[in-house]
């Protein structure tokens, strides 16, 4: 237990410089972009040069970059992401409103991807080089090659428009109607998760095949243990260590893919908020969404690291 705690403290300590680096990158990109916060604030109002200068002075835009970065970090620590030039409301309020939907979509898609890839990957490994394995290979290759937005459009056309099983877009709060929420989230989650499930299926199949070829599996089955018990108790636990690491990276794909998916299905999440902010020239909202998404990705990978430690006891003794 002490070894695990030491490793976790080391991982958490590494998060501080990583997060500061992310914030610095976003800060520099936004400061050297063509978007001028003063002009964006007065958009459509034809401000005078004196008004622009006064706005920049009052908001610290004329200070040296190091000073502005320190002030920016200090504001983030206090929960201040700035003010939207479009709505004149705090960016943190818009982010906290949009973030729950994006998290729902991401984790629903992640759950679907995990279940589908586990079922297909393990089945393909058990029936390797036979008909089920060959069918699953073709399906997974098709899924890897198919873009998520294309799948989304196909699902809207056939499952929503022609068959009428699901709505074409929109969002219903689960507190109002869980069934309605499930219907509005099913197609977005499927279009987001199926490419990830296809990739993970191939990785899980390879990992399980390698584990099935090891001597302890043949010994266990030869001693009379049912194959289901051996696969479920030993093979899966050892084989899923590497796929678990890869899964952490795929969470970033899910978060990034949510931008396009939410736009296609008219979901009021972080993706749609980002698109609207870019289209309307709202720099504070853009940097707020990017930083929140990046921090979420880092935190999720920390959780994956913790799970990796729990399922791989060898690291506890060597780290």
PDB file of C-alpha atoms in Angstrom:
ATOM      1  CA  UNK A   1       0.000   0.000   0.000  1.00  0.00           C
ATOM      2  CA  UNK A   2       2.894   2.360   0.724  1.00  0.00           C
ATOM      3  CA  UNK A   3       4.412   1.660  -2.711  1.00  0.00           C
ATOM      4  CA  UNK A   4       1.118   2.449  -4.436  1.00  0.00           C
ATOM      5  CA  UNK A   5       0.743   5.684  -2.477  1.00  0.00           C
ATOM      6  CA  UNK A   6       4.289   6.720  -3.349  1.00  0.00           C
ATOM      7  CA  UNK A   7       3.698   6.128  -7.047  1.00  0.00           C
ATOM      8  CA  UNK A   8       0.403   8.019  -6.957  1.00  0.00           C
ATOM      9  CA  UNK A   9       2.020  10.997  -5.226  1.00  0.00           C
ATOM     10  CA  UNK A  10       4.714  10.994  -7.895  1.00  0.00           C
ATOM     11  CA  UNK A  11       2.083  10.985 -10.665  1.00  0.00           C
ATOM     12  CA  UNK A  12       0.140  13.817  -9.022  1.00  0.00           C
ATOM     13  CA  UNK A  13       3.335  15.865  -8.560  1.00  0.00           C
ATOM     14  CA  UNK A  14       4.025  15.559 -12.282  1.00  0.00           C
ATOM     15  CA  UNK A  15       0.581  16.992 -13.039  1.00  0.00           C
ATOM     16  CA  UNK A  16       1.517  20.462 -11.765  1.00  0.00           C
ATOM     17  CA  UNK A  17       4.222  21.282 -14.371  1.00  0.00           C
ATOM     18  CA  UNK A  18       2.165  19.508 -17.037  1.00  0.00           C
ATOM     19  CA  UNK A  19      -0.910  21.640 -16.350  1.00  0.00           C
ATOM     20  CA  UNK A  20       1.187  24.818 -16.206  1.00  0.00           C
ATOM     21  CA  UNK A  21       2.686  23.875 -19.559  1.00  0.00           C
ATOM     22  CA  UNK A  22      -0.759  23.331 -21.073  1.00  0.00           C
ATOM     23  CA  UNK A  23      -1.965  26.676 -19.782  1.00  0.00           C
ATOM     24  CA  UNK A  24       1.201  28.367 -21.099  1.00  0.00           C
ATOM     25  CA  UNK A  25       0.714  26.827 -24.546  1.00  0.00           C
ATOM     26  CA  UNK A  26      -2.927  27.940 -24.765  1.00  0.00           C
ATOM     27  CA  UNK A  27      -1.995  31.387 -23.420  1.00  0.00           C
ATOM     28  CA  UNK A  28       0.726  31.904 -26.052  1.00  0.00           C
ATOM     29  CA  UNK A  29      -1.392  30.595 -28.931  1.00  0.00           C
ATOM     30  CA  UNK A  30      -4.245  32.946 -28.036  1.00  0.00           C
ATOM     31  CA  UNK A  31      -1.931  35.931 -27.496  1.00  0.00           C
ATOM     32  CA  UNK A  32      -0.158  35.496 -30.831  1.00  0.00           C
ATOM     33  CA  UNK A  33      -3.334  34.776 -32.779  1.00  0.00           C
ATOM     34  CA  UNK A  34      -5.031  37.312 -35.031  1.00  0.00           C
ATOM     35  CA  UNK A  35      -7.884  37.757 -32.546  1.00  0.00           C
ATOM     36  CA  UNK A  36      -7.639  41.030 -30.625  1.00  0.00           C
ATOM     37  CA  UNK A  37      -9.631  40.855 -27.346  1.00  0.00           C
ATOM     38  CA  UNK A  38     -10.235  44.625 -27.432  1.00  0.00           C
ATOM     39  CA  UNK A  39     -11.598  44.572 -30.991  1.00  0.00           C
ATOM     40  CA  UNK A  40     -13.664  41.480 -30.194  1.00  0.00           C
ATOM     41  CA  UNK A  41     -15.149  43.194 -27.148  1.00  0.00           C
ATOM     42  CA  UNK A  42     -16.263  46.199 -29.232  1.00  0.00           C
ATOM     43  CA  UNK A  43     -17.239  44.202 -32.295  1.00  0.00           C
ATOM     44  CA  UNK A  44     -19.785  46.057 -34.392  1.00  0.00           C
ATOM     45  CA  UNK A  45     -19.515  49.223 -32.269  1.00  0.00           C
ATOM     46  CA  UNK A  46     -16.752  51.073 -34.219  1.00  0.00           C
ATOM     47  CA  UNK A  47     -14.698  52.005 -31.123  1.00  0.00           C
ATOM     48  CA  UNK A  48     -12.236  54.875 -31.157  1.00  0.00           C
ATOM     49  CA  UNK A  49      -8.492  54.241 -30.678  1.00  0.00           C
ATOM     50  CA  UNK A  50      -8.794  55.827 -27.230  1.00  0.00           C
ATOM     51  CA  UNK A  51     -11.493  53.329 -26.222  1.00  0.00           C
ATOM     52  CA  UNK A  52      -9.406  50.400 -27.462  1.00  0.00           C
ATOM     53  CA  UNK A  53      -6.352  51.693 -25.583  1.00  0.00           C
ATOM     54  CA  UNK A  54      -8.367  52.197 -22.381  1.00  0.00           C
ATOM     55  CA  UNK A  55      -9.802  48.648 -22.605  1.00  0.00           C
ATOM     56  CA  UNK A  56      -6.332  47.149 -23.108  1.00  0.00           C
ATOM     57  CA  UNK A  57      -4.958  49.159 -20.207  1.00  0.00           C
ATOM     58  CA  UNK A  58      -7.798  48.263 -17.819  1.00  0.00           C
ATOM     59  CA  UNK A  59      -7.537  44.545 -18.672  1.00  0.00           C
ATOM     60  CA  UNK A  60      -3.740  44.335 -18.459  1.00  0.00           C
ATOM     61  CA  UNK A  61      -3.270  43.689 -22.184  1.00  0.00           C
ATOM     62  CA  UNK A  62      -0.391  46.169 -22.306  1.00  0.00           C
ATOM     63  CA  UNK A  63       1.587  44.424 -19.547  1.00  0.00           C
ATOM     64  CA  UNK A  64       4.620  42.250 -20.426  1.00  0.00           C
ATOM     65  CA  UNK A  65       3.775  38.658 -21.377  1.00  0.00           C
ATOM     66  CA  UNK A  66       5.269  37.085 -18.200  1.00  0.00           C
ATOM     67  CA  UNK A  67       3.131  39.373 -16.032  1.00  0.00           C
ATOM     68  CA  UNK A  68       0.041  38.589 -18.066  1.00  0.00           C
ATOM     69  CA  UNK A  69       0.732  34.848 -17.832  1.00  0.00           C
ATOM     70  CA  UNK A  70       1.074  34.976 -14.044  1.00  0.00           C
ATOM     71  CA  UNK A  71      -2.164  36.987 -13.806  1.00  0.00           C
ATOM     72  CA  UNK A  72      -3.848  34.508 -16.160  1.00  0.00           C
ATOM     73  CA  UNK A  73      -2.810  31.522 -14.025  1.00  0.00           C
ATOM     74  CA  UNK A  74      -3.912  33.338 -10.882  1.00  0.00           C
ATOM     75  CA  UNK A  75      -7.343  33.983 -12.400  1.00  0.00           C
ATOM     76  CA  UNK A  76      -7.678  30.311 -13.393  1.00  0.00           C
ATOM     77  CA  UNK A  77      -6.788  29.182  -9.874  1.00  0.00           C
ATOM     78  CA  UNK A  78      -9.586  31.417  -8.571  1.00  0.00           C
ATOM     79  CA  UNK A  79     -11.995  29.963 -11.128  1.00  0.00           C
ATOM     80  CA  UNK A  80     -12.023  33.066 -13.338  1.00  0.00           C
ATOM     81  CA  UNK A  81     -11.787  32.278 -17.072  1.00  0.00           C
ATOM     82  CA  UNK A  82     -12.685  35.760 -18.211  1.00  0.00           C
ATOM     83  CA  UNK A  83     -15.804  37.319 -19.700  1.00  0.00           C
ATOM     84  CA  UNK A  84     -17.444  36.310 -22.953  1.00  0.00           C
ATOM     85  CA  UNK A  85     -17.423  39.214 -25.406  1.00  0.00           C
ATOM     86  CA  UNK A  86     -20.583  37.870 -27.005  1.00  0.00           C
ATOM     87  CA  UNK A  87     -22.845  37.288 -24.006  1.00  0.00           C
ATOM     88  CA  UNK A  88     -20.978  39.471 -21.447  1.00  0.00           C
ATOM     89  CA  UNK A  89     -21.293  36.577 -18.986  1.00  0.00           C
ATOM     90  CA  UNK A  90     -18.488  34.731 -17.150  1.00  0.00           C
ATOM     91  CA  UNK A  91     -16.906  32.029 -19.290  1.00  0.00           C
ATOM     92  CA  UNK A  92     -16.828  29.639 -16.318  1.00  0.00           C
ATOM     93  CA  UNK A  93     -20.648  29.736 -16.203  1.00  0.00           C
ATOM     94  CA  UNK A  94     -20.896  28.743 -19.869  1.00  0.00           C
ATOM     95  CA  UNK A  95     -18.303  25.990 -19.428  1.00  0.00           C
ATOM     96  CA  UNK A  96     -19.983  24.518 -16.349  1.00  0.00           C
ATOM     97  CA  UNK A  97     -23.289  24.505 -18.233  1.00  0.00           C
ATOM     98  CA  UNK A  98     -21.896  22.764 -21.318  1.00  0.00           C
ATOM     99  CA  UNK A  99     -19.407  20.415 -19.625  1.00  0.00           C
ATOM    100  CA  UNK A 100     -21.903  17.919 -18.086  1.00  0.00           C
ATOM    101  CA  UNK A 101     -23.374  17.076 -21.502  1.00  0.00           C
ATOM    102  CA  UNK A 102     -19.936  16.526 -23.033  1.00  0.00           C
ATOM    103  CA  UNK A 103     -18.957  14.307 -20.098  1.00  0.00           C
ATOM    104  CA  UNK A 104     -22.177  12.322 -20.516  1.00  0.00           C
ATOM    105  CA  UNK A 105     -21.472  11.842 -24.220  1.00  0.00           C
ATOM    106  CA  UNK A 106     -17.810  10.971 -23.679  1.00  0.00           C
ATOM    107  CA  UNK A 107     -18.335   8.401 -20.933  1.00  0.00           C
ATOM    108  CA  UNK A 108     -21.384   6.873 -22.608  1.00  0.00           C
ATOM    109  CA  UNK A 109     -19.283   6.477 -25.756  1.00  0.00           C
ATOM    110  CA  UNK A 110     -16.401   5.114 -23.683  1.00  0.00           C
ATOM    111  CA  UNK A 111     -18.685   2.547 -22.049  1.00  0.00           C
ATOM    112  CA  UNK A 112     -20.012   1.391 -25.417  1.00  0.00           C
ATOM    113  CA  UNK A 113     -16.484   1.166 -26.833  1.00  0.00           C
ATOM    114  CA  UNK A 114     -15.235  -0.900 -23.878  1.00  0.00           C
ATOM    115  CA  UNK A 115     -18.141  -3.371 -23.943  1.00  0.00           C
ATOM    116  CA  UNK A 116     -18.108  -3.838 -27.727  1.00  0.00           C
ATOM    117  CA  UNK A 117     -14.317  -4.164 -27.985  1.00  0.00           C
ATOM    118  CA  UNK A 118     -14.141  -6.641 -25.102  1.00  0.00           C
ATOM    119  CA  UNK A 119     -16.837  -8.875 -26.583  1.00  0.00           C
ATOM    120  CA  UNK A 120     -15.434  -8.791 -30.109  1.00  0.00           C
ATOM    121  CA  UNK A 121     -11.748  -8.871 -29.140  1.00  0.00           C
ATOM    122  CA  UNK A 122     -12.028 -11.835 -26.777  1.00  0.00           C
ATOM    123  CA  UNK A 123     -14.318 -13.722 -29.178  1.00  0.00           C
ATOM    124  CA  UNK A 124     -11.875 -13.166 -32.057  1.00  0.00           C
ATOM    125  CA  UNK A 125      -8.962 -14.375 -29.913  1.00  0.00           C
ATOM    126  CA  UNK A 126     -10.750 -17.535 -28.769  1.00  0.00           C
ATOM    127  CA  UNK A 127     -11.830 -18.380 -32.352  1.00  0.00           C
ATOM    128  CA  UNK A 128      -8.631 -17.160 -33.990  1.00  0.00           C
ATOM    129  CA  UNK A 129      -8.208 -17.864 -37.695  1.00  0.00           C
ATOM    130  CA  UNK A 130     -11.722 -19.304 -37.827  1.00  0.00           C
ATOM    131  CA  UNK A 131     -14.888 -17.782 -39.259  1.00  0.00           C
ATOM    132  CA  UNK A 132     -15.868 -15.605 -36.226  1.00  0.00           C
ATOM    133  CA  UNK A 133     -12.340 -14.186 -36.086  1.00  0.00           C
ATOM    134  CA  UNK A 134     -12.313 -13.404 -39.820  1.00  0.00           C
ATOM    135  CA  UNK A 135     -15.710 -11.687 -39.645  1.00  0.00           C
ATOM    136  CA  UNK A 136     -14.639  -9.602 -36.644  1.00  0.00           C
ATOM    137  CA  UNK A 137     -11.407  -8.622 -38.428  1.00  0.00           C
ATOM    138  CA  UNK A 138     -13.375  -7.293 -41.403  1.00  0.00           C
ATOM    139  CA  UNK A 139     -15.794  -5.432 -39.124  1.00  0.00           C
ATOM    140  CA  UNK A 140     -12.976  -3.885 -37.071  1.00  0.00           C
ATOM    141  CA  UNK A 141     -11.041  -2.820 -40.179  1.00  0.00           C
ATOM    142  CA  UNK A 142     -14.189  -1.195 -41.543  1.00  0.00           C
ATOM    143  CA  UNK A 143     -14.744   0.589 -38.246  1.00  0.00           C
ATOM    144  CA  UNK A 144     -11.176   1.878 -38.127  1.00  0.00           C
ATOM    145  CA  UNK A 145     -11.462   3.246 -41.672  1.00  0.00           C
ATOM    146  CA  UNK A 146     -14.870   4.853 -41.171  1.00  0.00           C
ATOM    147  CA  UNK A 147     -14.776   8.485 -39.911  1.00  0.00           C
ATOM    148  CA  UNK A 148     -17.037   9.257 -36.976  1.00  0.00           C
ATOM    149  CA  UNK A 149     -18.833  12.131 -38.725  1.00  0.00           C
ATOM    150  CA  UNK A 150     -19.644   9.851 -41.691  1.00  0.00           C
ATOM    151  CA  UNK A 151     -21.119   7.254 -39.350  1.00  0.00           C
ATOM    152  CA  UNK A 152     -23.129  10.007 -37.682  1.00  0.00           C
ATOM    153  CA  UNK A 153     -24.612  11.142 -41.000  1.00  0.00           C
ATOM    154  CA  UNK A 154     -25.447   7.549 -41.985  1.00  0.00           C
ATOM    155  CA  UNK A 155     -27.167   6.912 -38.662  1.00  0.00           C
ATOM    156  CA  UNK A 156     -29.194  10.107 -38.972  1.00  0.00           C
ATOM    157  CA  UNK A 157     -30.259   9.158 -42.505  1.00  0.00           C
ATOM    158  CA  UNK A 158     -31.265   5.555 -41.850  1.00  0.00           C
ATOM    159  CA  UNK A 159     -32.018   5.207 -38.129  1.00  0.00           C
ATOM    160  CA  UNK A 160     -33.532   8.650 -37.529  1.00  0.00           C
ATOM    161  CA  UNK A 161     -35.024   9.913 -40.814  1.00  0.00           C
ATOM    162  CA  UNK A 162     -36.073   6.699 -42.585  1.00  0.00           C
ATOM    163  CA  UNK A 163     -36.865   4.400 -39.636  1.00  0.00           C
ATOM    164  CA  UNK A 164     -37.707   7.077 -37.065  1.00  0.00           C
ATOM    165  CA  UNK A 165     -36.193   5.125 -34.186  1.00  0.00           C
ATOM    166  CA  UNK A 166     -34.219   8.081 -32.847  1.00  0.00           C
ATOM    167  CA  UNK A 167     -34.448  11.878 -33.075  1.00  0.00           C
ATOM    168  CA  UNK A 168     -32.187  13.610 -35.605  1.00  0.00           C
ATOM    169  CA  UNK A 169     -30.759  15.894 -32.933  1.00  0.00           C
ATOM    170  CA  UNK A 170     -31.424  17.933 -29.825  1.00  0.00           C
ATOM    171  CA  UNK A 171     -31.006  17.121 -26.157  1.00  0.00           C
ATOM    172  CA  UNK A 172     -33.337  16.112 -23.327  1.00  0.00           C
ATOM    173  CA  UNK A 173     -32.155  16.391 -19.741  1.00  0.00           C
ATOM    174  CA  UNK A 174     -32.137  12.986 -17.974  1.00  0.00           C
ATOM    175  CA  UNK A 175     -33.888  14.608 -14.995  1.00  0.00           C
ATOM    176  CA  UNK A 176     -36.829  15.419 -17.264  1.00  0.00           C
ATOM    177  CA  UNK A 177     -36.978  12.091 -19.099  1.00  0.00           C
ATOM    178  CA  UNK A 178     -34.393   9.341 -18.890  1.00  0.00           C
ATOM    179  CA  UNK A 179     -35.883   7.579 -21.904  1.00  0.00           C
ATOM    180  CA  UNK A 180     -35.787  10.804 -23.905  1.00  0.00           C
ATOM    181  CA  UNK A 181     -32.194  11.417 -22.819  1.00  0.00           C
ATOM    182  CA  UNK A 182     -31.198   7.911 -23.887  1.00  0.00           C
ATOM    183  CA  UNK A 183     -32.801   8.369 -27.304  1.00  0.00           C
ATOM    184  CA  UNK A 184     -31.072  11.694 -27.930  1.00  0.00           C
ATOM    185  CA  UNK A 185     -27.671  10.382 -26.784  1.00  0.00           C
ATOM    186  CA  UNK A 186     -27.650   6.938 -28.421  1.00  0.00           C
ATOM    187  CA  UNK A 187     -26.753   7.972 -31.982  1.00  0.00           C
ATOM    188  CA  UNK A 188     -24.103  10.541 -30.946  1.00  0.00           C
ATOM    189  CA  UNK A 189     -22.508   8.048 -28.548  1.00  0.00           C
ATOM    190  CA  UNK A 190     -22.512   5.273 -31.160  1.00  0.00           C
ATOM    191  CA  UNK A 191     -20.971   7.439 -33.878  1.00  0.00           C
ATOM    192  CA  UNK A 192     -18.326   8.601 -31.411  1.00  0.00           C
ATOM    193  CA  UNK A 193     -17.519   5.184 -29.930  1.00  0.00           C
ATOM    194  CA  UNK A 194     -17.572   2.764 -32.861  1.00  0.00           C
ATOM    195  CA  UNK A 195     -14.205   3.846 -34.378  1.00  0.00           C
ATOM    196  CA  UNK A 196     -12.632   3.556 -30.919  1.00  0.00           C
ATOM    197  CA  UNK A 197     -14.273   0.159 -30.379  1.00  0.00           C
ATOM    198  CA  UNK A 198     -12.883  -1.049 -33.719  1.00  0.00           C
ATOM    199  CA  UNK A 199      -9.343   0.030 -32.789  1.00  0.00           C
ATOM    200  CA  UNK A 200      -9.568  -1.463 -29.304  1.00  0.00           C
ATOM    201  CA  UNK A 201     -10.951  -4.750 -30.693  1.00  0.00           C
ATOM    202  CA  UNK A 202      -7.782  -5.322 -32.691  1.00  0.00           C
ATOM    203  CA  UNK A 203      -5.564  -4.450 -29.711  1.00  0.00           C
ATOM    204  CA  UNK A 204      -7.501  -6.683 -27.293  1.00  0.00           C
ATOM    205  CA  UNK A 205      -7.499  -9.585 -29.761  1.00  0.00           C
ATOM    206  CA  UNK A 206      -3.713  -9.404 -30.126  1.00  0.00           C
ATOM    207  CA  UNK A 207      -3.164  -9.157 -26.367  1.00  0.00           C
ATOM    208  CA  UNK A 208      -5.491 -12.081 -25.571  1.00  0.00           C
ATOM    209  CA  UNK A 209      -3.958 -14.290 -28.317  1.00  0.00           C
ATOM    210  CA  UNK A 210      -0.472 -13.690 -26.890  1.00  0.00           C
ATOM    211  CA  UNK A 211      -1.699 -14.582 -23.415  1.00  0.00           C
ATOM    212  CA  UNK A 212      -3.526 -17.720 -24.562  1.00  0.00           C
ATOM    213  CA  UNK A 213      -0.274 -19.040 -26.053  1.00  0.00           C
ATOM    214  CA  UNK A 214       1.554 -18.946 -22.713  1.00  0.00           C
ATOM    215  CA  UNK A 215       2.428 -22.120 -20.822  1.00  0.00           C
ATOM    216  CA  UNK A 216       0.387 -21.382 -17.700  1.00  0.00           C
ATOM    217  CA  UNK A 217      -2.834 -21.309 -19.748  1.00  0.00           C
ATOM    218  CA  UNK A 218      -2.181 -24.719 -21.289  1.00  0.00           C
ATOM    219  CA  UNK A 219      -1.186 -26.060 -17.872  1.00  0.00           C
ATOM    220  CA  UNK A 220      -4.328 -24.721 -16.195  1.00  0.00           C
ATOM    221  CA  UNK A 221      -6.639 -26.107 -18.880  1.00  0.00           C
ATOM    222  CA  UNK A 222      -4.738 -29.403 -18.915  1.00  0.00           C
ATOM    223  CA  UNK A 223      -5.175 -29.749 -15.159  1.00  0.00           C
ATOM    224  CA  UNK A 224      -8.941 -29.723 -15.581  1.00  0.00           C
ATOM    225  CA  UNK A 225      -9.897 -26.087 -15.021  1.00  0.00           C
ATOM    226  CA  UNK A 226     -12.741 -24.955 -17.307  1.00  0.00           C
ATOM    227  CA  UNK A 227     -11.475 -22.692 -20.119  1.00  0.00           C
ATOM    228  CA  UNK A 228     -14.069 -20.067 -19.174  1.00  0.00           C
ATOM    229  CA  UNK A 229     -12.598 -19.829 -15.675  1.00  0.00           C
ATOM    230  CA  UNK A 230      -9.024 -19.628 -16.974  1.00  0.00           C
ATOM    231  CA  UNK A 231      -9.872 -16.922 -19.498  1.00  0.00           C
ATOM    232  CA  UNK A 232     -12.035 -14.915 -17.133  1.00  0.00           C
ATOM    233  CA  UNK A 233      -9.835 -15.135 -14.042  1.00  0.00           C
ATOM    234  CA  UNK A 234      -6.292 -15.115 -15.434  1.00  0.00           C
ATOM    235  CA  UNK A 235      -6.060 -14.415 -19.141  1.00  0.00           C
ATOM    236  CA  UNK A 236      -8.187 -11.274 -19.212  1.00  0.00           C
ATOM    237  CA  UNK A 237      -6.508  -9.705 -16.182  1.00  0.00           C
ATOM    238  CA  UNK A 238      -3.050 -10.162 -17.682  1.00  0.00           C
ATOM    239  CA  UNK A 239      -4.013  -9.408 -21.284  1.00  0.00           C
ATOM    240  CA  UNK A 240      -5.883  -6.161 -20.598  1.00  0.00           C
ATOM    241  CA  UNK A 241      -2.927  -4.310 -19.050  1.00  0.00           C
ATOM    242  CA  UNK A 242      -1.635  -2.873 -22.347  1.00  0.00           C
ATOM    243  CA  UNK A 243      -5.093  -2.179 -23.849  1.00  0.00           C
ATOM    244  CA  UNK A 244      -5.933  -0.254 -20.679  1.00  0.00           C
ATOM    245  CA  UNK A 245      -3.035   2.107 -21.363  1.00  0.00           C
ATOM    246  CA  UNK A 246      -4.125   2.604 -24.962  1.00  0.00           C
ATOM    247  CA  UNK A 247      -7.679   3.276 -23.773  1.00  0.00           C
ATOM    248  CA  UNK A 248      -6.448   6.338 -21.873  1.00  0.00           C
ATOM    249  CA  UNK A 249      -5.189   7.830 -25.130  1.00  0.00           C
ATOM    250  CA  UNK A 250      -8.483   7.073 -26.866  1.00  0.00           C
ATOM    251  CA  UNK A 251     -10.307   9.217 -24.300  1.00  0.00           C
ATOM    252  CA  UNK A 252      -8.595  12.194 -25.940  1.00  0.00           C
ATOM    253  CA  UNK A 253     -10.085  11.099 -29.269  1.00  0.00           C
ATOM    254  CA  UNK A 254     -13.526  10.914 -27.680  1.00  0.00           C
ATOM    255  CA  UNK A 255     -13.196  14.411 -26.194  1.00  0.00           C
ATOM    256  CA  UNK A 256     -11.952  15.812 -29.495  1.00  0.00           C
ATOM    257  CA  UNK A 257     -14.548  13.964 -31.539  1.00  0.00           C
ATOM    258  CA  UNK A 258     -17.299  15.374 -29.343  1.00  0.00           C
ATOM    259  CA  UNK A 259     -16.713  18.773 -30.999  1.00  0.00           C
ATOM    260  CA  UNK A 260     -17.875  17.491 -34.389  1.00  0.00           C
ATOM    261  CA  UNK A 261     -20.468  15.082 -33.008  1.00  0.00           C
ATOM    262  CA  UNK A 262     -22.194  17.713 -30.869  1.00  0.00           C
ATOM    263  CA  UNK A 263     -22.348  20.052 -33.852  1.00  0.00           C
ATOM    264  CA  UNK A 264     -23.908  17.388 -36.116  1.00  0.00           C
ATOM    265  CA  UNK A 265     -26.535  16.406 -33.536  1.00  0.00           C
ATOM    266  CA  UNK A 266     -27.139  19.964 -32.206  1.00  0.00           C
ATOM    267  CA  UNK A 267     -26.090  19.057 -28.671  1.00  0.00           C
ATOM    268  CA  UNK A 268     -25.362  22.078 -26.428  1.00  0.00           C
ATOM    269  CA  UNK A 269     -22.044  20.772 -25.105  1.00  0.00           C
ATOM    270  CA  UNK A 270     -18.438  21.917 -25.109  1.00  0.00           C
ATOM    271  CA  UNK A 271     -18.007  21.175 -28.806  1.00  0.00           C
ATOM    272  CA  UNK A 272     -20.880  23.358 -29.889  1.00  0.00           C
ATOM    273  CA  UNK A 273     -19.736  26.057 -27.455  1.00  0.00           C
ATOM    274  CA  UNK A 274     -16.275  25.965 -29.040  1.00  0.00           C
ATOM    275  CA  UNK A 275     -17.600  26.167 -32.605  1.00  0.00           C
ATOM    276  CA  UNK A 276     -19.856  29.099 -31.755  1.00  0.00           C
ATOM    277  CA  UNK A 277     -16.996  30.903 -29.979  1.00  0.00           C
ATOM    278  CA  UNK A 278     -14.642  30.465 -32.946  1.00  0.00           C
ATOM    279  CA  UNK A 279     -17.321  31.541 -35.411  1.00  0.00           C
ATOM    280  CA  UNK A 280     -18.203  34.664 -33.394  1.00  0.00           C
ATOM    281  CA  UNK A 281     -14.627  35.590 -32.436  1.00  0.00           C
ATOM    282  CA  UNK A 282     -14.942  35.037 -28.678  1.00  0.00           C
ATOM    283  CA  UNK A 283     -11.346  34.367 -27.491  1.00  0.00           C
ATOM    284  CA  UNK A 284     -12.100  34.003 -23.781  1.00  0.00           C
ATOM    285  CA  UNK A 285     -14.601  31.201 -24.433  1.00  0.00           C
ATOM    286  CA  UNK A 286     -12.223  29.458 -26.870  1.00  0.00           C
ATOM    287  CA  UNK A 287      -9.360  29.363 -24.382  1.00  0.00           C
ATOM    288  CA  UNK A 288     -11.713  28.361 -21.551  1.00  0.00           C
ATOM    289  CA  UNK A 289     -13.031  25.374 -23.521  1.00  0.00           C
ATOM    290  CA  UNK A 290      -9.547  24.302 -24.674  1.00  0.00           C
ATOM    291  CA  UNK A 291      -8.056  24.479 -21.169  1.00  0.00           C
ATOM    292  CA  UNK A 292     -10.999  22.626 -19.613  1.00  0.00           C
ATOM    293  CA  UNK A 293     -10.807  19.876 -22.249  1.00  0.00           C
ATOM    294  CA  UNK A 294      -7.029  19.533 -21.828  1.00  0.00           C
ATOM    295  CA  UNK A 295      -7.298  19.345 -18.045  1.00  0.00           C
ATOM    296  CA  UNK A 296     -10.048  16.748 -18.361  1.00  0.00           C
ATOM    297  CA  UNK A 297      -7.830  14.652 -20.641  1.00  0.00           C
ATOM    298  CA  UNK A 298      -4.937  14.840 -18.145  1.00  0.00           C
ATOM    299  CA  UNK A 299      -7.170  13.867 -15.214  1.00  0.00           C
ATOM    300  CA  UNK A 300      -8.657  10.914 -17.100  1.00  0.00           C
ATOM    301  CA  UNK A 301      -5.164   9.664 -17.935  1.00  0.00           C
ATOM    302  CA  UNK A 302      -4.260   9.923 -14.245  1.00  0.00           C
ATOM    303  CA  UNK A 303      -7.232   7.687 -13.458  1.00  0.00           C
ATOM    304  CA  UNK A 304      -6.066   5.250 -16.159  1.00  0.00           C
ATOM    305  CA  UNK A 305      -2.599   5.229 -14.559  1.00  0.00           C
ATOM    306  CA  UNK A 306      -4.162   4.354 -11.207  1.00  0.00           C
ATOM    307  CA  UNK A 307      -6.134   1.494 -12.766  1.00  0.00           C
ATOM    308  CA  UNK A 308      -2.946   0.359 -14.521  1.00  0.00           C
ATOM    309  CA  UNK A 309      -1.219   0.107 -11.141  1.00  0.00           C
ATOM    310  CA  UNK A 310      -4.086  -1.876  -9.667  1.00  0.00           C
ATOM    311  CA  UNK A 311      -4.199  -4.474 -12.448  1.00  0.00           C
ATOM    312  CA  UNK A 312      -0.401  -4.751 -12.853  1.00  0.00           C
ATOM    313  CA  UNK A 313       1.038  -5.620  -9.420  1.00  0.00           C
ATOM    314  CA  UNK A 314       4.553  -5.997 -10.882  1.00  0.00           C
ATOM    315  CA  UNK A 315       4.827  -2.207 -11.146  1.00  0.00           C
ATOM    316  CA  UNK A 316       4.172  -1.798  -7.442  1.00  0.00           C
ATOM    317  CA  UNK A 317       7.347  -3.616  -6.607  1.00  0.00           C
ATOM    318  CA  UNK A 318       9.567  -2.017  -9.239  1.00  0.00           C
ATOM    319  CA  UNK A 319       8.529   1.651  -9.223  1.00  0.00           C
TER     320      UNK A 319
END
